XYZ file of C-alpha atoms in Angstrom:
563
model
C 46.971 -36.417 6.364
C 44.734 -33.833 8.397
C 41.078 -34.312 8.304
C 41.043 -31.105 7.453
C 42.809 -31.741 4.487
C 41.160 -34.792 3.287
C 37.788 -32.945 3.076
C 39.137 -30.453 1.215
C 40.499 -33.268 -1.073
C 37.380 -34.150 -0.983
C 35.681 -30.601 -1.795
C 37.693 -30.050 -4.727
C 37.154 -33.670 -6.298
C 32.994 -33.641 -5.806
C 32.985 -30.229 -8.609
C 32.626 -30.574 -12.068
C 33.687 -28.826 -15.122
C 31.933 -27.131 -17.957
C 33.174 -28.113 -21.110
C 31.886 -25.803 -24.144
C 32.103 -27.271 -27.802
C 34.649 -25.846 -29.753
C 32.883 -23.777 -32.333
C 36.089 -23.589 -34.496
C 36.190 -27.193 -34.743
C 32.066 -27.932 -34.995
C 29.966 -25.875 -36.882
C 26.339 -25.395 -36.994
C 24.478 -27.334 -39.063
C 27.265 -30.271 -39.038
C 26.122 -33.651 -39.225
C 27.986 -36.903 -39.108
C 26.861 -40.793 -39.181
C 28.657 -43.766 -38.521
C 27.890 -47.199 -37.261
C 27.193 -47.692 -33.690
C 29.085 -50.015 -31.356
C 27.556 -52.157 -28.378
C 26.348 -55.536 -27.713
C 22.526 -54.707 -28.138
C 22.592 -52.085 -30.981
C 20.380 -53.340 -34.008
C 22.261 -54.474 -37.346
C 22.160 -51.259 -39.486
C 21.895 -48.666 -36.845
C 23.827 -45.496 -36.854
C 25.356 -43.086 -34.309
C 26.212 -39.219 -34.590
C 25.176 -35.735 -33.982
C 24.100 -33.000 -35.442
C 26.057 -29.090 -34.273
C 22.970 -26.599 -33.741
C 23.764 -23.066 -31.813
C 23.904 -23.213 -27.871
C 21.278 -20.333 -27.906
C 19.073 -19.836 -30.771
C 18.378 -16.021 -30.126
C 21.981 -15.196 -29.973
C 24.531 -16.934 -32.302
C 27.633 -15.673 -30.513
C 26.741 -18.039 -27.819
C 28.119 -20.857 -29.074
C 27.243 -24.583 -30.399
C 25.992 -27.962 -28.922
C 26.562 -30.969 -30.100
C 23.179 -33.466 -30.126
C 23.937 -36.959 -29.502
C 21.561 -38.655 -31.982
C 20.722 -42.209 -32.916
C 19.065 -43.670 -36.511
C 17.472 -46.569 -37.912
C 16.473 -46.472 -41.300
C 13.508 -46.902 -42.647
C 13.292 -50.599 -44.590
C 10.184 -50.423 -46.222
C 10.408 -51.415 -50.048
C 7.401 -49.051 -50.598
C 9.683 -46.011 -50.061
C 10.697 -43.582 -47.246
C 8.413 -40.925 -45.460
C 10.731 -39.323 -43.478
C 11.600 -39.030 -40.017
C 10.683 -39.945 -36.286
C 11.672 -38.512 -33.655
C 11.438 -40.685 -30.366
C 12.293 -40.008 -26.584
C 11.701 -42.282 -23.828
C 10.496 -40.000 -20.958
C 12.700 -38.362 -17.678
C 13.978 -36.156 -17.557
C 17.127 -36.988 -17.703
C 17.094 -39.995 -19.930
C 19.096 -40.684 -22.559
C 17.038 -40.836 -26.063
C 19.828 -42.580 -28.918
C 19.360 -46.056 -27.533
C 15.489 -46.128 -28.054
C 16.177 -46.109 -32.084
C 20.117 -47.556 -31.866
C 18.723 -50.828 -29.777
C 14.486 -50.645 -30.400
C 14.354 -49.488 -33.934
C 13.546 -51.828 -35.281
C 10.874 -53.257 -33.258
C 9.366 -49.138 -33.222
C 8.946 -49.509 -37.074
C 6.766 -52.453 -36.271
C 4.810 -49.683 -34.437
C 5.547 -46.925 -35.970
C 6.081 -47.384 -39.449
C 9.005 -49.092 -41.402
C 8.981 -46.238 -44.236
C 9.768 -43.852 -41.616
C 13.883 -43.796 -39.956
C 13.411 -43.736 -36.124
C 15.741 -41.177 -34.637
C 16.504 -41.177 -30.937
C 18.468 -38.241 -29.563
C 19.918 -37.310 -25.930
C 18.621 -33.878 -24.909
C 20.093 -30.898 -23.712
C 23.044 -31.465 -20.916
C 22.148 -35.217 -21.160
C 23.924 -38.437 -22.012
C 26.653 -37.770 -24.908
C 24.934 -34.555 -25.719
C 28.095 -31.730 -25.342
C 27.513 -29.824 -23.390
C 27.092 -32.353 -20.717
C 25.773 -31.231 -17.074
C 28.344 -31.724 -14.796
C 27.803 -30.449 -11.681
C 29.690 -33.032 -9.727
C 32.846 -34.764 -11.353
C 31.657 -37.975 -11.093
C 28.511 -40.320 -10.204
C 30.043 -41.253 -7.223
C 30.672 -37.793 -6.458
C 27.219 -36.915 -6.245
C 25.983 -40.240 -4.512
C 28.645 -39.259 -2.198
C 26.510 -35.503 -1.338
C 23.444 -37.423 -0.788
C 24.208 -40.548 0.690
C 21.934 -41.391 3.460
C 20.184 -37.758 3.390
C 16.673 -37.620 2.612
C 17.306 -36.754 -1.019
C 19.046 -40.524 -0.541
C 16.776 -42.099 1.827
C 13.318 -40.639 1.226
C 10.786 -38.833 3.722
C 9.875 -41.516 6.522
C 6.440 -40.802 7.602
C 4.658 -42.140 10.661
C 1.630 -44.816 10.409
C -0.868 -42.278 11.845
C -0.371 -39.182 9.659
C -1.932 -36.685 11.961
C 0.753 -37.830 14.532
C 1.919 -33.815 15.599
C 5.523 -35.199 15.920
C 5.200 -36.640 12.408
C 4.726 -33.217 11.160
C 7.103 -32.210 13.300
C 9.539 -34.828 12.051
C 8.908 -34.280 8.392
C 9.213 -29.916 9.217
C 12.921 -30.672 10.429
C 13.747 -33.201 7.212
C 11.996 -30.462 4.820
C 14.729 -27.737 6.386
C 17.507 -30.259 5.126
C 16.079 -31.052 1.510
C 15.969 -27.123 0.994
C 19.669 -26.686 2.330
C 20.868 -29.839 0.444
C 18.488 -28.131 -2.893
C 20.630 -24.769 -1.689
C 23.950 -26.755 -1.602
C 24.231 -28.824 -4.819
C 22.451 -25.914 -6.741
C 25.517 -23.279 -5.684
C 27.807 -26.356 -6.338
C 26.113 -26.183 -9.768
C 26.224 -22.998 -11.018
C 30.204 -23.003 -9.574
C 31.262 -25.145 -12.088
C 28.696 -24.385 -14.475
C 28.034 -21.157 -14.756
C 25.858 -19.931 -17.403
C 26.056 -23.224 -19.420
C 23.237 -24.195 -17.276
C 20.910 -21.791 -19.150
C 20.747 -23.898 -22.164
C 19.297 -27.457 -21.297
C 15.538 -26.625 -21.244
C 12.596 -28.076 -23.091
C 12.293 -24.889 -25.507
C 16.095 -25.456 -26.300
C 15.324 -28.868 -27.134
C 11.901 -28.336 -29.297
C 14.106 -25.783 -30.932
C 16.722 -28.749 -31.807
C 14.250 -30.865 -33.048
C 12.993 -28.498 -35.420
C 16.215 -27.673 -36.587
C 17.192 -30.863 -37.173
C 14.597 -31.541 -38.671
C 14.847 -28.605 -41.054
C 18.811 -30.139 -41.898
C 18.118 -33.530 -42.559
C 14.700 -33.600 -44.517
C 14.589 -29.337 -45.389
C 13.011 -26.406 -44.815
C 9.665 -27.516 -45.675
C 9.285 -30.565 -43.739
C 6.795 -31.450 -40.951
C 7.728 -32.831 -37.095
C 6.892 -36.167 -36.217
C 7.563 -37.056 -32.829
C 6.920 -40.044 -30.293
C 7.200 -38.677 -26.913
C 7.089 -41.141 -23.781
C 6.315 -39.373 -20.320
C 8.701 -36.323 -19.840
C 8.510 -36.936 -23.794
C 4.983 -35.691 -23.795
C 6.005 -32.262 -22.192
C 8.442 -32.272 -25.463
C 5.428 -32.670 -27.460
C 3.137 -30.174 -25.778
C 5.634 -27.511 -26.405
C 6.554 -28.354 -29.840
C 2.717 -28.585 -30.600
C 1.501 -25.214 -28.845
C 5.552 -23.800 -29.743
C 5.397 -24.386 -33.590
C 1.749 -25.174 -34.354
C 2.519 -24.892 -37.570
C 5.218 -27.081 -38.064
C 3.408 -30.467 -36.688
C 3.487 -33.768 -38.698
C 2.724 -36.607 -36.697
C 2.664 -35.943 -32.732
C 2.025 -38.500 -30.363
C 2.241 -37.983 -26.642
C 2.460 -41.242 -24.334
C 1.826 -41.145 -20.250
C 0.979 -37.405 -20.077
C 2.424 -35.202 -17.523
C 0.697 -32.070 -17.206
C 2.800 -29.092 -18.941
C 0.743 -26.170 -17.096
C 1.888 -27.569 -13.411
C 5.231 -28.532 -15.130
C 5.663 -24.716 -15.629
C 4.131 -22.942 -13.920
C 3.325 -24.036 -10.044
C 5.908 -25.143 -7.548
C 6.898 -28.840 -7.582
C 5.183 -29.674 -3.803
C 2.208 -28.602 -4.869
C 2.042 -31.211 -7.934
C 1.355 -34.423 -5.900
C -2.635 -33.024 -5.536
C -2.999 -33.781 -9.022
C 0.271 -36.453 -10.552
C -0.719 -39.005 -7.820
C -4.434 -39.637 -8.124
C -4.377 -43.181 -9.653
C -1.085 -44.431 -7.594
C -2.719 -45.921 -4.394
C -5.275 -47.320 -7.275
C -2.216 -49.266 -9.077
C -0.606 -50.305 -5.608
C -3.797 -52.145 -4.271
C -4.239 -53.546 -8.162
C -0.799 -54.893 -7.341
C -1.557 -56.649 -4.141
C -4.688 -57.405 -5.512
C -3.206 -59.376 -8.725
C -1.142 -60.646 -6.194
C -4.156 -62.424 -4.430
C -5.600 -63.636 -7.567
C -2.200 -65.451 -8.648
C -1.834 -66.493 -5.387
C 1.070 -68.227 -3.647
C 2.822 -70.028 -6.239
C 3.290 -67.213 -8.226
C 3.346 -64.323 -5.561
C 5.016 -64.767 -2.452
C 3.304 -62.387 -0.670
C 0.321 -64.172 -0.794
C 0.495 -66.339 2.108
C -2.666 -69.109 1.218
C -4.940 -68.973 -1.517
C -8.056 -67.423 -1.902
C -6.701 -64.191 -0.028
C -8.111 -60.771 -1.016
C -5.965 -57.920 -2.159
C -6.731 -56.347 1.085
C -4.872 -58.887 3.321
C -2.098 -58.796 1.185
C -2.032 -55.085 1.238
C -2.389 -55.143 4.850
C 0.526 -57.393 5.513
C 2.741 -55.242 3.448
C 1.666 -52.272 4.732
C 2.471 -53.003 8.057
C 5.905 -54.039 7.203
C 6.566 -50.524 5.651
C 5.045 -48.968 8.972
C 6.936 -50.579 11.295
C 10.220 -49.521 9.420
C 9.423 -46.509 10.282
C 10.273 -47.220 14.180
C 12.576 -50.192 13.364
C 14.410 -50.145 10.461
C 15.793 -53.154 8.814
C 19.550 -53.734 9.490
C 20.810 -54.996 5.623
C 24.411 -55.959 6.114
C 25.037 -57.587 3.199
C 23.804 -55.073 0.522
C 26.474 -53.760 -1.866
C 26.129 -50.601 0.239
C 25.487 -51.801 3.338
C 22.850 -49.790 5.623
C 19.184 -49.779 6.621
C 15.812 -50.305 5.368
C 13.792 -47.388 6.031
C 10.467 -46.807 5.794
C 11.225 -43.685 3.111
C 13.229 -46.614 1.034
C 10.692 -49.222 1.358
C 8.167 -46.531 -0.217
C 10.547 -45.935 -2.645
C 10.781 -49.497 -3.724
C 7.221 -50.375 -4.027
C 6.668 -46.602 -5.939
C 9.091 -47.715 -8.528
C 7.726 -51.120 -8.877
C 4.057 -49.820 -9.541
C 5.307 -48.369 -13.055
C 5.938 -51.489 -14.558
C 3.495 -54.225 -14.009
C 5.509 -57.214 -16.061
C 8.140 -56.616 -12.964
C 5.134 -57.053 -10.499
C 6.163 -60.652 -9.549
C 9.689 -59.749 -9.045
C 9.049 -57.233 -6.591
C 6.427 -59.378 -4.921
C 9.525 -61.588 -4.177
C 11.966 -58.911 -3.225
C 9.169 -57.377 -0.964
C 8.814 -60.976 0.694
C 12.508 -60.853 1.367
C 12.375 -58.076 2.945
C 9.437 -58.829 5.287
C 11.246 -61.856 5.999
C 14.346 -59.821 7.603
C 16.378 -59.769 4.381
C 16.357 -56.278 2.552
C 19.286 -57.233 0.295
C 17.502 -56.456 -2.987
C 15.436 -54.089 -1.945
C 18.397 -51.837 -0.800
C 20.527 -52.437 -3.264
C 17.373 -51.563 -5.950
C 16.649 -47.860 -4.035
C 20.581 -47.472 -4.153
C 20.398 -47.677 -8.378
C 19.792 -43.416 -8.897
C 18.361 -42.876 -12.608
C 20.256 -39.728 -12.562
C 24.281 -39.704 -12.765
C 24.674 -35.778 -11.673
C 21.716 -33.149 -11.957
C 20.946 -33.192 -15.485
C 17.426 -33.203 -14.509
C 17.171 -30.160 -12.371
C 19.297 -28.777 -15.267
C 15.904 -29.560 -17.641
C 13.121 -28.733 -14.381
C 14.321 -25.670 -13.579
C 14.875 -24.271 -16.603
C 11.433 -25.073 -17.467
C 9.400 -23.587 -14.253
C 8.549 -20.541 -13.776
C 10.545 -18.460 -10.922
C 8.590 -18.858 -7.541
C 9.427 -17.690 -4.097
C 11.232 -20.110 -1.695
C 8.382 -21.640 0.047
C 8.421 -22.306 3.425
C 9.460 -25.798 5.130
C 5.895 -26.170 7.057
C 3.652 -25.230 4.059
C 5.206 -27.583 1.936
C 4.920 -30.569 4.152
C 1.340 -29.167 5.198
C 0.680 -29.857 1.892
C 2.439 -32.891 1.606
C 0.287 -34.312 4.706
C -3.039 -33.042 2.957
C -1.742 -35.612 -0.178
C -0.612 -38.557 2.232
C -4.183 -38.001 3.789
C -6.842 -37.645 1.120
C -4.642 -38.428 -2.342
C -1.766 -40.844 -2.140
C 0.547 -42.521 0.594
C 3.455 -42.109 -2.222
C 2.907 -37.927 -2.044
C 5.872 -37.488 -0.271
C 8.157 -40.312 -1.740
C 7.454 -38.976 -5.268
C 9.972 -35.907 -4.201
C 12.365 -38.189 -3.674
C 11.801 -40.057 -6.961
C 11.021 -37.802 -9.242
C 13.784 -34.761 -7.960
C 12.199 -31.567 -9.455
C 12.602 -29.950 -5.931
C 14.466 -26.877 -5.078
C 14.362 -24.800 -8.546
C 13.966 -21.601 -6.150
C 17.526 -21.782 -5.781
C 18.481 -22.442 -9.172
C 21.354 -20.284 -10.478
C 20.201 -19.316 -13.939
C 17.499 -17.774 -16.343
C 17.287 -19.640 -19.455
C 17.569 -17.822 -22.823
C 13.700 -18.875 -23.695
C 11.367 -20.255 -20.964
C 8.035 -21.281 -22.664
C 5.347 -20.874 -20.570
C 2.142 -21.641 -22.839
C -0.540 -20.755 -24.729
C -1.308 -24.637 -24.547
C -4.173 -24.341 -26.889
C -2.769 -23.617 -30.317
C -4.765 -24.884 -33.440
C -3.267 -27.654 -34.848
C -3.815 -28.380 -39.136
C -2.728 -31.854 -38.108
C -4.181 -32.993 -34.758
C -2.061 -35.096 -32.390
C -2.935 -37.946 -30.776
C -2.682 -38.561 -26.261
C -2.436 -41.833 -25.321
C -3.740 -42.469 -21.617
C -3.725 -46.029 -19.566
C -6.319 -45.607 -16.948
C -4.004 -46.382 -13.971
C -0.281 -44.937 -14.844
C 0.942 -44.003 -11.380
C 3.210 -41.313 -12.282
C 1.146 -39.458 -15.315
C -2.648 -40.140 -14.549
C -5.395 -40.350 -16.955
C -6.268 -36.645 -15.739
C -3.135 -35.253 -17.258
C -4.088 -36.545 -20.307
C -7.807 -35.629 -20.301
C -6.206 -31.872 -19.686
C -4.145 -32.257 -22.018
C -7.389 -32.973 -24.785
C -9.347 -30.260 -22.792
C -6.909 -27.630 -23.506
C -5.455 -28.286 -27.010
C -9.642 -28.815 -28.205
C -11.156 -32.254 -29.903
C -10.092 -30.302 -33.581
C -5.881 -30.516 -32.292
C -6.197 -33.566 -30.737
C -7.665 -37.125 -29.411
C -6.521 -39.094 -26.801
C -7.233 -43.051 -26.425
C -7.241 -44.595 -23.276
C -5.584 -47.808 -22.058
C -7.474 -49.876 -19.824
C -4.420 -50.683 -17.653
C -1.999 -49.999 -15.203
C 1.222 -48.828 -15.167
C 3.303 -46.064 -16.770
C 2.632 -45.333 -20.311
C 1.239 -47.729 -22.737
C 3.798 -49.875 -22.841
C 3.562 -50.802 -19.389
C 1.261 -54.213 -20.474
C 1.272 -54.240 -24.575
C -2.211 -54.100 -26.475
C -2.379 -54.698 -29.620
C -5.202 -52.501 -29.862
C -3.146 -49.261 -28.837
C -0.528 -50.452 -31.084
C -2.843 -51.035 -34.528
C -4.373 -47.266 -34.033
C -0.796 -45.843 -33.631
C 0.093 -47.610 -36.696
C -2.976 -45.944 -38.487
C -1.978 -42.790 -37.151
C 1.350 -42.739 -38.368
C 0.297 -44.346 -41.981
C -2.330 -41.434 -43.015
C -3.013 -39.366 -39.796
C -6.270 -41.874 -39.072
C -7.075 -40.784 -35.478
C -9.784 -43.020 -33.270
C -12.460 -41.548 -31.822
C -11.837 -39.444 -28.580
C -12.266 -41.546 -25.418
C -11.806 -44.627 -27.488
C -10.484 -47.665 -25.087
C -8.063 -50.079 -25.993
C -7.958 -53.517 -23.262
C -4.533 -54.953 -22.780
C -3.355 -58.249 -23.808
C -0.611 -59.325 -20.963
C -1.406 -59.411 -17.636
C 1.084 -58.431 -14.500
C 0.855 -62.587 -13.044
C 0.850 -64.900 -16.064
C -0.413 -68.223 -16.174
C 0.022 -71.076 -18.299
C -4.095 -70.456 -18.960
C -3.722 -66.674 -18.998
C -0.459 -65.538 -19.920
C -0.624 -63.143 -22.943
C -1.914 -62.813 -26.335
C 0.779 -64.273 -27.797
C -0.487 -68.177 -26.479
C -4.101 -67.397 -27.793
C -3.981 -65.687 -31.281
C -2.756 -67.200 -34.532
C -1.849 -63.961 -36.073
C 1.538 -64.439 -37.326
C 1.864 -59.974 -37.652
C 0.209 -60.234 -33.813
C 2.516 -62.001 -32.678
C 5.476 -60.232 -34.301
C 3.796 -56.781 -33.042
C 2.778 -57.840 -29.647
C 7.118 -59.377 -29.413
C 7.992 -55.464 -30.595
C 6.146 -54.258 -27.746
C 7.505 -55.951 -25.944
C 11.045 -55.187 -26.826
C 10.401 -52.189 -26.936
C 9.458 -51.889 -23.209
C 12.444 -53.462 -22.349
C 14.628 -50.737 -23.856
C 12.418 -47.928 -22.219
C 12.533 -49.458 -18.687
C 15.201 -51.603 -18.583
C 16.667 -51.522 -14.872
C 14.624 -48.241 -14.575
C 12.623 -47.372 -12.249
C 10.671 -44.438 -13.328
């Protein structure tokens, strides 16, 4: 066989399909239950979907079909009705969070209330499905070992001219490799990419909301990261259909929509350096028995910072041959970034990657490959949501952005530029489609029923500031936001009972705390036989069985995740 043949094999197999829902066999407003199957689903939970139309300002368009997950509520004092719950992305899929954690989010929550998890728009088993590529491997295959892949490698001395130069010529092939896979999209898409938005999906929520507990019924929603864009357009979308709203690790809907992704760094990245040298500083504290990067005890943070620092640096003249990995290749200095990026968002994985980082400073980057090489995203269902969402902006050009970019590796974060590669919202000025509805604020609608923000005061990827926005714009009559003295991303990074108790008052009678209240954490990233967590130091029996939902609950959300 020709080479010439094989690649165009090869062209044919990397394209998806789109697959419409039949709207002769599924009609809107269908809904079906049945049990779920799977090792981890909870006893009692339920799996369907619910048919709602493709477009809601034309009908003709056509149907979807929601994936959705239940748990019902248990309490013997009667129901209240309904929860909505997503775990954060884009791109994630929402039915496991109520199939596999529901009952642990009643502990949270509210046991009179069923906890519903759905898949959005062009995500998970939600029909449509985005399928730009026909497989997973399809679309590993277009980015293998390109930056998109690999991550930006950027020199030691940031002012370097030829590091600029450097990152110019790898900005030229993330915009012809954002070109490439977005033509390759709307190919085999078409316009069925115009429908997986966050103003489709507030209008899915509120229509199944309307089906299941009727027209008159309030939204409750629990919205983890991405989840609390979902709830700052439902809130500021329908103002007047809000129940219960809370928004958890706040991402900043104004940016979201309205300025060009290199230019969100500035602000998204603020407290990420401050988590990282938390991390090496917890590190130091635990010391060498229970973080192998500490070398002797009694180290500061700052010599184990320094010592992993200039590991990643010198990747980024010798990379780190990793033969063994399940795909074999090397360790850049992009991928190393990666890797400790991802790590910062969960703290209760900090001594893990304290050990895989030691591996790799010790010449073996097994793990650490192999965890960059685990992508979140199977195809670009993200983009699909991202892109949809911003408003249209002119192609910028390859130097401003990394001008930028070196402004934010500078005076802001050393992550700027691997948070492209993490968080792929790149690239939406070539995106093939305009969305039926494209909410673009007001983002300070009254609320009757004010929401509440949650905030932890280092989350590397949504920073306190996106939530203190969040309060300024809404106003202190909408909405109050709690802070979590902690790192990591969301509150459920390191459990506290305190965060927990006042979202369990919220969602009993709408009791709100006071604005700017702080809630301390009870775990801590390195635990110790004489400070571990709560659960060795309170006799609370309900503590203990709220602080073990947390818990579980976390586990669900971040799983092998890394973001």
């Amino acid at each position: 066989m020709s080479l010439l043949v094989v690649l165009g094999f090869l062209s044919i197999c990397a394209h998806g399909a789109y697959t419409p829902v039949d709207p002769n066999k599924f009609k809107v407003g269908q809904i079906q239950w049945s049990n779920c199957t799977g090792d981890d689903v909870a006893p009692g939970a339920e799996c369907g979907f619910a048919v709602v139309p493709l477009d809601y300002t034309n009908s003709s368009a056509g149907v979807a079909k929601i994936a959705l997950g239940r748990y019902n509520a248990t309490s013997a004092k009667g129901r209240k009705g309904i929860v909505f719950v997503n775990p954060g992305g884009p791109g994630a899929p929402g039915v496991s969070l109520a199939t596999e954690a529901g009952p642990s989010l009643q502990q949270i929550i509210g046991d009179e209330y069923d906890i519903i998890g759905f898949d959005p728009r062009g995500i998970g088993k939600t029909e449509p499905a985005t399928k730009c590529f026909s497989s997973p491997e399809a679309r590993q295959a277009f980015i293998a070992n390109t930056v998109l892949d690999r991550g930006y490698d950027v020199a030691p001395d940031v002012q370097d001219p030829f590091n600029r130069y450097h990152l110019i010529q790898t900005q030229r092939d993330a915009d012809g490799l954002f070109k490439s896979q977005f033509e390759i999209c709307g190919e085999t898409m078409g316009d069925g990419l115009r429908y997986m938005g966050t103003s489709s999906v507030v209008r899915d929520i509120d229509f199944i909301t309307q089906l299941i507990e009727g027209k008159d019924a309030l939204i409750n929603f629990y919205g983890l990261s991405y989840g609390s864009a979902i709830g700052q357009y439902l809130v500021n979308m329908l103002p007047e259909r809000v129940g219960h709203i809370v928004i958890d690790g706040v991402l900043d809907a104004v940016a979201w929509t309205s300025q060009p992704p290199y230019l969100w760094e500035r602000g998204f990245t603020v407290d990420t350096d401050q988590a990282y040298e938390l991390f090496m500083s917890e590190c130091a504290k635990a010391g060498p028995s229970q973080c192998p990067l500490a070398k002797v005890a009694n180290e500061t943070g700052k010599d184990v910072l320094n010592r992993v620092e200039n590991f990643v640096n010198e990747l980024y003249y010798t990379p780190l041959a990793v033969p063994d990995a399940t795909l074999p290749g090397i360790l850049t200095n992009g991928r190393a970034r990666l890797y400790i990026l991802g790590a910062l968002i969960s703290p209760t994985s900090w001594p893990d990657a304290a050990q895989v980082i030691a591996q790799a400073i010790a010449g073996n980057g097994t793990a650490m490959l192999n965890a960059v090489n685990q992508k979140d995203n199977v195809d670009l269902e993200r983009s699909a949501v991202t892109c949809n969402d911003a408003a249209p902006y002119a192609p910028p050009a390859p130097q401003d952005v990394i001008d930028e970019q070196l402004y934010d590796l500078e005076h802001v974060s050393r992550f700027s530029l691997s948070v492209v590669t993490s968080e792929p919202d790149s690239g939406c000025q070539y995106w093939p489609v305009t969305p039926p509805e494209r909410f673009l604020g007001p983002w300070n609608r009254t609320l009757k029923n004010p929401m509440l923000i949650i905030s932890n005061t280092l989350d590397p990827a949504t920073p306190l500031r996106s939530g203190k926005l969040a309060l300024e714009r809404q106003g202190n009559a909408s909405a109050h936001l709690l802070i979590q003295n902690g790192p990591g991303h969301t509150s459920l990074a390191l459990s506290s009972l305190c965060t927990a108790r006042n979202v369990q008052a919220y969602f009993a009678n709408g009791t709100l705390p006071e604005s700017g209240t702080i809630c301390q954490v009870d775990e801590m990233p390195f635990p110790s036989a004489a400070n571990s967590t709560v659960l060795s130091r309170r006799e609370s029996a309900d503590d203990r069985k709220l602080l073990e939902s947390l818990q579980h609950v976390r586990k669900v959300v971040f799983g092998g995740r890394r973001s």
